[in-house]
mmCIF file of C-alpha atoms and ligand atoms in Angstrom:
data_model
loop_
_atom_site.group_PDB
_atom_site.id
_atom_site.type_symbol
_atom_site.label_atom_id
_atom_site.label_comp_id
_atom_site.label_asym_id
_atom_site.label_seq_id
_atom_site.Cartn_x
_atom_site.Cartn_y
_atom_site.Cartn_z
ATOM 1 C CA UNK C 1 95.191 99.863 129.912
ATOM 2 C CA UNK C 2 96.480 101.739 126.896
ATOM 3 C CA UNK C 3 98.405 99.725 124.348
ATOM 4 C CA UNK C 4 101.565 101.713 124.897
ATOM 5 C CA UNK C 5 101.642 101.236 128.659
ATOM 6 C CA UNK C 6 101.595 97.445 128.663
ATOM 7 C CA UNK C 7 104.274 95.876 130.810
ATOM 8 C CA UNK C 8 104.781 92.969 128.460
ATOM 9 C CA UNK C 9 103.395 94.182 125.178
ATOM 10 C CA UNK C 10 102.970 91.839 122.255
ATOM 11 C CA UNK C 11 105.175 92.910 119.324
ATOM 12 C CA UNK C 12 102.219 94.374 117.396
ATOM 13 C CA UNK C 13 101.499 96.697 120.295
ATOM 14 C CA UNK C 14 104.955 98.165 120.735
ATOM 15 C CA UNK C 15 105.611 101.787 119.781
ATOM 16 C CA UNK C 16 107.263 102.687 116.507
ATOM 17 C CA UNK C 17 108.576 105.910 115.045
ATOM 18 C CA UNK C 18 107.626 106.205 111.389
ATOM 19 C CA UNK C 19 109.556 109.232 110.157
ATOM 20 C CA UNK C 20 108.193 112.124 112.175
ATOM 21 C CA UNK C 21 105.126 110.168 113.344
ATOM 22 C CA UNK C 22 105.244 108.600 116.783
ATOM 23 C CA UNK C 23 103.018 105.557 116.586
ATOM 24 C CA UNK C 24 101.992 103.826 119.788
ATOM 25 C CA UNK C 25 101.496 100.445 118.082
ATOM 26 C CA UNK C 26 101.902 98.646 114.747
ATOM 27 C CA UNK C 27 98.322 97.656 113.872
ATOM 28 C CA UNK C 28 97.470 99.715 110.775
ATOM 29 C CA UNK C 29 94.022 100.170 109.250
ATOM 30 C CA UNK C 30 94.464 98.955 105.644
ATOM 31 C CA UNK C 31 92.810 100.960 102.860
ATOM 32 C CA UNK C 32 89.287 99.616 102.400
ATOM 33 C CA UNK C 33 86.879 100.759 99.706
ATOM 34 C CA UNK C 34 83.418 100.912 101.261
ATOM 35 C CA UNK C 35 81.342 102.496 98.475
ATOM 36 C CA UNK C 36 79.435 104.846 100.720
ATOM 37 C CA UNK C 37 80.648 108.196 99.347
ATOM 38 C CA UNK C 38 77.666 109.217 97.265
ATOM 39 C CA UNK C 39 78.589 110.990 94.015
ATOM 40 C CA UNK C 40 82.236 110.701 95.037
ATOM 41 C CA UNK C 41 81.695 112.995 98.039
ATOM 42 C CA UNK C 42 82.841 111.683 101.445
ATOM 43 C CA UNK C 43 79.839 111.565 103.773
ATOM 44 C CA UNK C 44 79.298 112.442 107.447
ATOM 45 C CA UNK C 45 78.816 108.736 108.299
ATOM 46 C CA UNK C 46 82.522 108.242 107.538
ATOM 47 C CA UNK C 47 83.287 110.368 110.622
ATOM 48 C CA UNK C 48 81.938 107.630 112.863
ATOM 49 C CA UNK C 49 83.414 104.796 110.783
ATOM 50 C CA UNK C 50 86.974 106.124 110.876
ATOM 51 C CA UNK C 51 86.848 107.426 114.428
ATOM 52 C CA UNK C 52 85.611 104.010 115.615
ATOM 53 C CA UNK C 53 88.839 102.561 114.189
ATOM 54 C CA UNK C 54 91.119 105.257 115.623
ATOM 55 C CA UNK C 55 93.410 104.730 118.591
ATOM 56 C CA UNK C 56 95.741 107.249 120.171
ATOM 57 C CA UNK C 57 98.942 106.759 118.172
ATOM 58 C CA UNK C 58 97.429 104.443 115.555
ATOM 59 C CA UNK C 59 97.997 104.741 111.787
ATOM 60 C CA UNK C 60 94.966 104.698 109.488
ATOM 61 C CA UNK C 61 94.878 104.709 105.698
ATOM 62 C CA UNK C 62 91.714 105.815 103.929
ATOM 63 C CA UNK C 63 89.852 103.875 101.308
ATOM 64 C CA UNK C 64 91.098 104.450 97.754
ATOM 65 C CA UNK C 65 90.280 108.044 96.800
ATOM 66 C CA UNK C 66 90.077 109.254 93.208
ATOM 67 C CA UNK C 67 92.500 111.861 91.885
ATOM 68 C CA UNK C 68 90.337 113.061 88.984
ATOM 69 C CA UNK C 69 87.040 112.617 87.186
ATOM 70 C CA UNK C 70 88.499 109.747 85.132
ATOM 71 C CA UNK C 71 89.792 107.879 88.192
ATOM 72 C CA UNK C 72 86.674 105.925 89.197
ATOM 73 C CA UNK C 73 85.560 102.398 88.396
ATOM 74 C CA UNK C 74 83.296 101.465 91.305
ATOM 75 C CA UNK C 75 80.114 103.017 92.672
ATOM 76 C CA UNK C 76 80.164 105.719 95.337
ATOM 77 C CA UNK C 77 83.910 105.885 95.936
ATOM 78 C CA UNK C 78 85.321 109.125 97.330
ATOM 79 C CA UNK C 79 87.332 111.693 95.439
ATOM 80 C CA UNK C 80 89.788 114.419 96.364
ATOM 81 C CA UNK C 81 89.914 116.497 93.208
ATOM 82 C CA UNK C 82 87.321 119.194 93.975
ATOM 83 C CA UNK C 83 86.927 121.804 96.690
ATOM 84 C CA UNK C 84 83.727 120.041 97.761
ATOM 85 C CA UNK C 85 85.647 116.794 98.314
ATOM 86 C CA UNK C 86 88.303 118.585 100.352
ATOM 87 C CA UNK C 87 85.681 120.243 102.555
ATOM 88 C CA UNK C 88 83.868 116.936 103.015
ATOM 89 C CA UNK C 89 87.041 115.161 104.131
ATOM 90 C CA UNK C 90 87.885 117.835 106.723
ATOM 91 C CA UNK C 91 85.521 116.766 109.542
ATOM 92 C CA UNK C 92 86.498 113.115 109.011
ATOM 93 C CA UNK C 93 90.190 113.905 109.343
ATOM 94 C CA UNK C 94 89.476 116.147 112.299
ATOM 95 C CA UNK C 95 87.676 113.349 114.132
ATOM 96 C CA UNK C 96 90.598 110.968 113.628
ATOM 97 C CA UNK C 97 93.060 113.592 114.839
ATOM 98 C CA UNK C 98 90.939 114.350 117.864
ATOM 99 C CA UNK C 99 91.430 110.764 118.998
ATOM 100 C CA UNK C 100 95.184 110.893 118.341
ATOM 101 C CA UNK C 101 95.320 108.977 115.047
ATOM 102 C CA UNK C 102 97.717 109.526 112.153
ATOM 103 C CA UNK C 103 95.743 109.546 108.918
ATOM 104 C CA UNK C 104 97.015 108.994 105.370
ATOM 105 C CA UNK C 105 94.820 109.370 102.300
ATOM 106 C CA UNK C 106 95.214 106.685 99.649
ATOM 107 C CA UNK C 107 95.214 108.426 96.252
ATOM 108 C CA UNK C 108 94.064 106.356 93.308
ATOM 109 C CA UNK C 109 93.356 106.057 89.636
ATOM 110 C CA UNK C 110 91.687 102.842 88.459
ATOM 111 C CA UNK C 111 92.854 103.122 84.831
ATOM 112 C CA UNK C 112 91.194 100.386 82.797
ATOM 113 C CA UNK C 113 89.341 98.858 85.771
ATOM 114 C CA UNK C 114 86.324 100.938 84.827
ATOM 115 C CA UNK C 115 83.423 101.251 82.441
ATOM 116 C CA UNK C 116 82.067 103.961 80.146
ATOM 117 C CA UNK C 117 79.411 104.645 82.777
ATOM 118 C CA UNK C 118 82.012 105.940 85.267
ATOM 119 C CA UNK C 119 83.793 108.147 82.757
ATOM 120 C CA UNK C 120 83.048 111.772 81.861
ATOM 121 C CA UNK C 121 80.914 111.886 78.693
ATOM 122 C CA UNK C 122 80.922 108.092 78.547
ATOM 123 C CA UNK C 123 84.446 108.088 77.130
ATOM 124 C CA UNK C 124 86.833 105.135 77.275
ATOM 125 C CA UNK C 125 88.762 104.585 80.510
ATOM 126 C CA UNK C 126 92.497 105.276 80.244
ATOM 127 C CA UNK C 127 95.371 102.851 80.647
ATOM 128 C CA UNK C 128 98.903 101.980 79.594
ATOM 129 C CA UNK C 129 97.344 99.798 76.917
ATOM 130 C CA UNK C 130 94.228 99.429 74.830
ATOM 131 C CA UNK C 131 93.743 95.832 76.006
ATOM 132 C CA UNK C 132 90.777 95.671 78.354
ATOM 133 C CA UNK C 133 90.113 93.635 81.452
ATOM 134 C CA UNK C 134 88.134 90.572 80.386
ATOM 135 C CA UNK C 135 84.464 91.542 80.665
ATOM 136 C CA UNK C 136 82.700 89.509 83.326
ATOM 137 C CA UNK C 137 85.563 89.437 85.833
ATOM 138 C CA UNK C 138 84.017 90.321 89.212
ATOM 139 C CA UNK C 139 80.657 90.434 87.423
ATOM 140 C CA UNK C 140 81.364 93.709 85.582
ATOM 141 C CA UNK C 141 81.285 94.418 81.861
ATOM 142 C CA UNK C 142 84.623 96.323 81.840
ATOM 143 C CA UNK C 143 84.984 98.726 78.920
ATOM 144 C CA UNK C 144 87.953 98.643 76.552
ATOM 145 C CA UNK C 145 90.437 101.376 77.516
ATOM 146 C CA UNK C 146 92.196 104.039 75.537
ATOM 147 C CA UNK C 147 95.993 103.881 75.612
ATOM 148 C CA UNK C 148 97.406 107.115 77.062
ATOM 149 C CA UNK C 149 99.369 109.150 74.549
ATOM 150 C CA UNK C 150 102.796 110.183 75.724
ATOM 151 C CA UNK C 151 101.600 113.807 75.893
ATOM 152 C CA UNK C 152 98.703 112.833 78.198
ATOM 153 C CA UNK C 153 100.980 111.396 80.848
ATOM 154 C CA UNK C 154 102.160 114.650 82.500
ATOM 155 C CA UNK C 155 98.497 115.568 83.023
ATOM 156 C CA UNK C 156 97.833 112.374 84.964
ATOM 157 C CA UNK C 157 100.993 112.860 87.000
ATOM 158 C CA UNK C 158 99.754 116.354 87.750
ATOM 159 C CA UNK C 159 96.382 114.987 88.907
ATOM 160 C CA UNK C 160 98.211 112.930 91.548
ATOM 161 C CA UNK C 161 100.211 115.991 92.582
ATOM 162 C CA UNK C 162 97.077 118.114 92.960
ATOM 163 C CA UNK C 163 95.265 115.351 94.828
ATOM 164 C CA UNK C 164 98.172 115.161 97.278
ATOM 165 C CA UNK C 165 98.015 118.917 97.798
ATOM 166 C CA UNK C 166 94.274 118.670 98.356
ATOM 167 C CA UNK C 167 94.786 115.887 100.887
ATOM 168 C CA UNK C 168 97.122 118.101 102.880
ATOM 169 C CA UNK C 169 94.619 120.959 102.620
ATOM 170 C CA UNK C 170 91.959 118.614 104.003
ATOM 171 C CA UNK C 171 94.210 118.025 107.026
ATOM 172 C CA UNK C 172 95.619 114.571 106.246
ATOM 173 C CA UNK C 173 99.052 113.746 107.629
ATOM 174 C CA UNK C 174 100.137 112.324 104.302
ATOM 175 C CA UNK C 175 99.166 110.328 101.239
ATOM 176 C CA UNK C 176 99.633 106.775 100.104
ATOM 177 C CA UNK C 177 100.119 106.486 96.347
ATOM 178 C CA UNK C 178 98.091 103.456 95.256
ATOM 179 C CA UNK C 179 100.456 101.516 93.024
ATOM 180 C CA UNK C 180 98.850 98.125 93.699
ATOM 181 C CA UNK C 181 96.053 95.735 92.762
ATOM 182 C CA UNK C 182 95.893 96.155 89.002
ATOM 183 C CA UNK C 183 94.961 99.851 88.902
ATOM 184 C CA UNK C 184 96.516 102.499 86.662
ATOM 185 C CA UNK C 185 100.037 102.629 88.127
ATOM 186 C CA UNK C 186 100.198 98.828 88.296
ATOM 187 C CA UNK C 187 98.990 98.697 84.663
ATOM 188 C CA UNK C 188 102.170 100.525 83.706
ATOM 189 C CA UNK C 189 104.506 98.480 85.900
ATOM 190 C CA UNK C 190 103.375 94.960 84.955
ATOM 191 C CA UNK C 191 104.661 93.500 81.698
ATOM 192 C CA UNK C 192 101.555 91.406 81.102
ATOM 193 C CA UNK C 193 99.491 94.584 80.739
ATOM 194 C CA UNK C 194 101.937 97.209 79.500
ATOM 195 C CA UNK C 195 102.569 96.624 75.801
ATOM 196 C CA UNK C 196 103.985 100.062 75.019
ATOM 197 C CA UNK C 197 107.011 100.657 72.868
ATOM 198 C CA UNK C 198 107.729 104.218 74.020
ATOM 199 C CA UNK C 199 109.744 105.295 77.067
ATOM 200 C CA UNK C 200 106.939 104.076 79.365
ATOM 201 C CA UNK C 201 107.069 100.474 78.135
ATOM 202 C CA UNK C 202 109.429 97.598 77.505
ATOM 203 C CA UNK C 203 112.264 97.508 80.050
ATOM 204 C CA UNK C 204 111.613 97.389 83.777
ATOM 205 C CA UNK C 205 113.017 100.888 84.060
ATOM 206 C CA UNK C 206 110.615 102.172 81.406
ATOM 207 C CA UNK C 207 107.576 100.420 82.913
ATOM 208 C CA UNK C 208 108.303 101.919 86.335
ATOM 209 C CA UNK C 209 108.878 105.404 84.929
ATOM 210 C CA UNK C 210 105.238 106.504 85.297
ATOM 211 C CA UNK C 211 105.110 105.339 88.933
ATOM 212 C CA UNK C 212 108.326 107.119 89.764
ATOM 213 C CA UNK C 213 107.264 110.328 88.018
ATOM 214 C CA UNK C 214 104.181 110.329 90.233
ATOM 215 C CA UNK C 215 106.287 109.672 93.330
ATOM 216 C CA UNK C 216 108.615 112.519 92.414
ATOM 217 C CA UNK C 217 105.794 114.974 91.712
ATOM 218 C CA UNK C 218 103.975 114.137 94.945
ATOM 219 C CA UNK C 219 107.152 114.278 97.037
ATOM 220 C CA UNK C 220 108.059 117.650 95.536
ATOM 221 C CA UNK C 221 104.573 118.922 96.285
ATOM 222 C CA UNK C 222 104.075 117.837 99.910
ATOM 223 C CA UNK C 223 107.459 116.547 101.156
ATOM 224 C CA UNK C 224 108.794 112.996 101.373
ATOM 225 C CA UNK C 225 107.990 112.695 105.064
ATOM 226 C CA UNK C 226 104.300 112.663 104.107
ATOM 227 C CA UNK C 227 104.401 110.194 101.224
ATOM 228 C CA UNK C 228 104.021 106.425 101.259
ATOM 229 C CA UNK C 229 103.325 103.995 98.436
ATOM 230 C CA UNK C 230 101.389 100.748 98.119
ATOM 231 C CA UNK C 231 102.610 97.992 95.806
ATOM 232 C CA UNK C 232 101.556 94.445 94.985
ATOM 233 C CA UNK C 233 104.288 93.152 92.669
ATOM 234 C CA UNK C 234 103.391 89.500 93.215
ATOM 235 C CA UNK C 235 99.659 89.805 92.613
ATOM 236 C CA UNK C 236 97.683 89.235 89.424
ATOM 237 C CA UNK C 237 94.518 91.033 90.494
ATOM 238 C CA UNK C 238 92.476 92.378 87.554
ATOM 239 C CA UNK C 239 94.717 90.495 85.132
ATOM 240 C CA UNK C 240 97.677 92.635 86.102
ATOM 241 C CA UNK C 241 100.611 90.269 86.505
ATOM 242 C CA UNK C 242 104.321 90.429 85.894
ATOM 243 C CA UNK C 243 106.502 87.690 84.482
ATOM 244 C CA UNK C 244 109.283 88.531 86.950
ATOM 245 C CA UNK C 245 107.702 89.878 90.126
ATOM 246 C CA UNK C 246 110.852 89.535 92.220
ATOM 247 C CA UNK C 247 112.763 91.859 89.888
ATOM 248 C CA UNK C 248 109.899 94.342 89.830
ATOM 249 C CA UNK C 249 109.661 94.288 93.634
ATOM 250 C CA UNK C 250 113.363 94.835 94.102
ATOM 251 C CA UNK C 251 113.583 97.500 91.422
ATOM 252 C CA UNK C 252 110.796 99.588 92.975
ATOM 253 C CA UNK C 253 112.019 99.122 96.556
ATOM 254 C CA UNK C 254 115.433 100.387 95.484
ATOM 255 C CA UNK C 255 114.224 103.155 93.149
ATOM 256 C CA UNK C 256 111.971 104.869 95.698
ATOM 257 C CA UNK C 257 114.904 105.309 98.103
ATOM 258 C CA UNK C 258 115.986 108.244 95.971
ATOM 259 C CA UNK C 259 112.805 110.039 97.052
ATOM 260 C CA UNK C 260 113.022 109.140 100.768
ATOM 261 C CA UNK C 261 109.469 107.846 100.963
ATOM 262 C CA UNK C 262 108.310 107.477 104.526
ATOM 263 C CA UNK C 263 106.906 104.020 103.901
ATOM 264 C CA UNK C 264 106.362 101.227 101.435
ATOM 265 C CA UNK C 265 103.216 99.203 101.963
ATOM 266 C CA UNK C 266 103.430 95.843 100.260
ATOM 267 C CA UNK C 267 100.691 93.306 99.805
ATOM 268 C CA UNK C 268 102.046 89.857 100.451
ATOM 269 C CA UNK C 269 102.263 87.358 97.684
ATOM 270 C CA UNK C 270 99.158 85.216 97.627
ATOM 271 C CA UNK C 271 99.313 82.362 100.075
ATOM 272 C CA UNK C 272 99.307 78.919 98.546
ATOM 273 C CA UNK C 273 98.415 75.791 100.410
ATOM 274 C CA UNK C 274 101.207 73.228 100.525
ATOM 275 C CA UNK C 275 99.696 70.170 102.151
ATOM 276 C CA UNK C 276 98.296 71.451 105.429
ATOM 277 C CA UNK C 277 100.512 74.531 105.584
ATOM 278 C CA UNK C 278 100.123 77.936 104.003
ATOM 279 C CA UNK C 279 103.306 78.976 102.252
ATOM 280 C CA UNK C 280 104.177 82.019 100.213
ATOM 281 C CA UNK C 281 106.119 81.460 97.020
ATOM 282 C CA UNK C 282 107.845 84.822 97.419
ATOM 283 C CA UNK C 283 109.078 86.825 100.379
ATOM 284 C CA UNK C 284 109.181 90.523 101.174
ATOM 285 C CA UNK C 285 112.729 90.005 102.509
ATOM 286 C CA UNK C 286 114.572 91.452 99.492
ATOM 287 C CA UNK C 287 112.299 94.537 99.471
ATOM 288 C CA UNK C 288 112.818 94.951 103.184
ATOM 289 C CA UNK C 289 116.579 94.850 102.761
ATOM 290 C CA UNK C 290 116.563 97.248 99.818
ATOM 291 C CA UNK C 291 114.138 99.884 101.123
ATOM 292 C CA UNK C 292 115.424 102.377 103.696
ATOM 293 C CA UNK C 293 112.087 103.548 105.114
ATOM 294 C CA UNK C 294 109.273 101.872 107.032
ATOM 295 C CA UNK C 295 107.913 98.629 105.601
ATOM 296 C CA UNK C 296 104.239 97.837 106.082
ATOM 297 C CA UNK C 297 103.154 94.298 105.241
ATOM 298 C CA UNK C 298 99.551 93.371 104.426
ATOM 299 C CA UNK C 299 97.534 90.440 103.216
ATOM 300 C CA UNK C 300 95.998 87.668 105.276
ATOM 301 C CA UNK C 301 97.561 88.587 108.612
ATOM 302 C CA UNK C 302 96.144 87.643 111.988
ATOM 303 C CA UNK C 303 97.353 88.369 115.501
ATOM 304 C CA UNK C 304 99.917 85.621 115.684
ATOM 305 C CA UNK C 305 101.569 86.011 112.294
ATOM 306 C CA UNK C 306 101.449 89.801 112.648
ATOM 307 C CA UNK C 307 103.353 89.474 115.921
ATOM 308 C CA UNK C 308 105.805 87.132 114.283
ATOM 309 C CA UNK C 309 106.415 89.524 111.360
ATOM 310 C CA UNK C 310 107.217 92.389 113.743
ATOM 311 C CA UNK C 311 109.244 90.271 116.141
ATOM 312 C CA UNK C 312 111.417 88.868 113.375
ATOM 313 C CA UNK C 313 111.887 92.267 111.734
ATOM 314 C CA UNK C 314 110.128 91.066 108.577
ATOM 315 C CA UNK C 315 107.993 94.224 108.648
ATOM 316 C CA UNK C 316 107.810 97.317 110.841
ATOM 317 C CA UNK C 317 104.033 97.617 110.741
ATOM 318 C CA UNK C 318 101.227 95.292 109.681
ATOM 319 C CA UNK C 319 98.043 96.464 107.958
ATOM 320 C CA UNK C 320 94.820 94.604 108.604
ATOM 321 C CA UNK C 321 91.925 94.827 106.170
ATOM 322 C CA UNK C 322 89.006 92.517 106.768
ATOM 323 C CA UNK C 323 89.746 92.022 110.468
ATOM 324 C CA UNK C 324 89.828 95.772 111.107
ATOM 325 C CA UNK C 325 86.712 96.289 108.987
ATOM 326 C CA UNK C 326 84.790 93.905 111.264
ATOM 327 C CA UNK C 327 86.536 94.802 114.542
ATOM 328 C CA UNK C 328 86.652 98.550 115.117
ATOM 329 C CA UNK C 329 88.620 97.913 118.331
ATOM 330 C CA UNK C 330 91.111 95.512 116.756
ATOM 331 C CA UNK C 331 94.226 96.726 118.660
ATOM 332 C CA UNK C 332 92.391 96.263 121.956
ATOM 333 C CA UNK C 333 91.204 92.790 120.979
ATOM 334 C CA UNK C 334 94.787 91.897 120.073
ATOM 335 C CA UNK C 335 95.937 93.261 123.424
ATOM 336 C CA UNK C 336 93.490 91.025 125.285
ATOM 337 C CA UNK C 337 93.688 88.167 122.777
ATOM 338 C CA UNK C 338 89.907 88.489 122.660
ATOM 339 C CA UNK C 339 87.675 86.754 120.120
ATOM 340 C CA UNK C 340 87.056 88.607 116.875
ATOM 341 C CA UNK C 341 83.834 89.540 115.090
ATOM 342 C CA UNK C 342 83.488 87.792 111.743
ATOM 343 C CA UNK C 343 83.305 89.999 108.680
ATOM 344 C CA UNK C 344 80.270 89.916 106.448
ATOM 345 C CA UNK C 345 81.386 90.019 102.828
ATOM 346 C CA UNK C 346 77.880 90.786 101.557
ATOM 347 C CA UNK C 347 77.927 94.237 103.203
ATOM 348 C CA UNK C 348 81.469 95.288 102.198
ATOM 349 C CA UNK C 349 80.325 97.488 99.318
ATOM 350 C CA UNK C 350 76.657 98.290 99.943
ATOM 351 C CA UNK C 351 75.732 101.983 100.149
ATOM 352 C CA UNK C 352 74.062 101.674 103.566
ATOM 353 C CA UNK C 353 75.477 104.315 105.959
ATOM 354 C CA UNK C 354 75.269 102.006 108.981
ATOM 355 C CA UNK C 355 74.816 98.329 108.141
ATOM 356 C CA UNK C 356 78.108 96.499 107.743
ATOM 357 C CA UNK C 357 79.845 99.826 108.272
ATOM 358 C CA UNK C 358 79.486 101.311 111.746
ATOM 359 C CA UNK C 359 77.430 98.556 113.399
ATOM 360 C CA UNK C 360 80.159 95.988 114.084
ATOM 361 C CA UNK C 361 80.172 95.657 117.878
ATOM 362 C CA UNK C 362 82.953 96.731 120.184
ATOM 363 C CA UNK C 363 84.269 94.304 122.742
ATOM 364 C CA UNK C 364 82.382 95.956 125.588
ATOM 365 C CA UNK C 365 79.161 94.960 123.875
ATOM 366 C CA UNK C 366 80.005 91.303 124.482
ATOM 367 C CA UNK C 367 80.872 91.694 128.145
ATOM 368 C CA UNK C 368 77.967 91.014 130.521
ATOM 369 C CA UNK C 369 77.270 94.002 132.760
HETATM 370 C C1 FMN F 1 86.200 95.478 101.280
HETATM 371 C C2 FMN F 1 87.615 95.658 100.811
HETATM 372 C C3 FMN F 1 87.975 96.837 100.201
HETATM 373 C C4 FMN F 1 89.304 97.061 99.806
HETATM 374 N N1 FMN F 1 89.650 98.259 99.281
HETATM 375 C C5 FMN F 1 90.948 98.556 99.039
HETATM 376 C C6 FMN F 1 91.350 99.861 98.652
HETATM 377 O O1 FMN F 1 90.537 100.790 98.545
HETATM 378 N N2 FMN F 1 92.667 100.066 98.417
HETATM 379 C C7 FMN F 1 93.601 99.069 98.537
HETATM 380 O O2 FMN F 1 94.793 99.311 98.321
HETATM 381 N N3 FMN F 1 93.251 97.832 98.928
HETATM 382 C C8 FMN F 1 91.962 97.559 99.199
HETATM 383 N N4 FMN F 1 91.615 96.315 99.670
HETATM 384 C C9 FMN F 1 92.678 95.347 100.005
HETATM 385 C C10 FMN F 1 93.029 95.460 101.493
HETATM 386 O O3 FMN F 1 93.619 96.697 101.803
HETATM 387 C C11 FMN F 1 93.994 94.332 101.935
HETATM 388 O O4 FMN F 1 95.202 94.436 101.209
HETATM 389 C C12 FMN F 1 93.370 92.965 101.709
HETATM 390 O O5 FMN F 1 92.063 92.900 102.241
HETATM 391 C C13 FMN F 1 94.201 91.868 102.373
HETATM 392 O O6 FMN F 1 94.338 92.126 103.744
HETATM 393 P P1 FMN F 1 93.453 91.357 104.853
HETATM 394 O O7 FMN F 1 93.726 89.900 104.648
HETATM 395 O O8 FMN F 1 93.987 91.887 106.144
HETATM 396 O O9 FMN F 1 92.034 91.696 104.606
HETATM 397 C C14 FMN F 1 90.284 96.054 100.004
HETATM 398 C C15 FMN F 1 89.889 94.841 100.599
HETATM 399 C C16 FMN F 1 88.592 94.639 101.007
HETATM 400 C C17 FMN F 1 88.234 93.341 101.690
#
């Protein structure tokens, strides 16, 4: 039975209208870097990977996709800054659409989370600062970055605008601006990274200026109804932390209203264990109240707390990362409350076009004939 025809659907499997998109359920594919786009070109094996995870009326977000030749920091991640990239994305998007999915492209610049080896002519990665990520974190010898000059900034904003245009040309329904997880936009927003003294540093308003200039440029290029944004104000990933994450969260949730973004996608504050219970030291509640569009929550969700989040109005949609990676038919498994495949961390980022990518079994495979 299709998710949207259930008589007594669980909250995660109820329909939802996100702007102009009619979603049949609330189980979103979170953006997941898979490092299988050789030389930054999306590959035909991604057709199967994404279409396996597509349901009629489901929302999918691509893996982080580079906006320019300085945007990369990991091996074999896709780009969307050349004609070749756009052409390579087209059959992938087409396959998702054929199965009735809504598909957003996550557009990304890593900033200082990179090394000379990923940069054109071996130059320094760019950032809000010239302080590097501590070499050795995640086993990588991160290179010291070059602080962007004020005159460089419009060029980077323009790269995001062009990438968004390219995404629409490739057939995507919209883009998600990656403002999370310690990458370039986050490096401007967080006061423990941004040490600038110009109009892009110092006050909260100044630190968020770069993010909001990108939002404005992208919205003007492709229309607000096609633009979402991902944020992780509470996280400290890649040494990108803020001394007052609640203020940052609230400021951004309020500021983006001016641009009518279709959604905000927020990674939950890290869970901390209090005795036997997992508790979060912060809540998305204030962002939810401030932001007028759709709120997507992500980070550590399972079936039962995803249902709870939707039922209580804490979030409109819930994105699942590792569970969706390992369970291509996750909405169906949630529908049936079926057991889940376990994810295999050791194959998350290998370049193999099948193993750990398109070979996770569907539920049918478990059912005896
Ligand atoms: C293999 C892997 C790759 C990821 N790649 C991205 C990415 O490209 N962009 C992004 O915003 N988050 C990325 N994330 C974070 C996930 O989108 C998600 O926020 C995180 O896994 C927590 O959700 P989960 O507990 O449902 O997995 C990645 C996570 C994993 C495990």
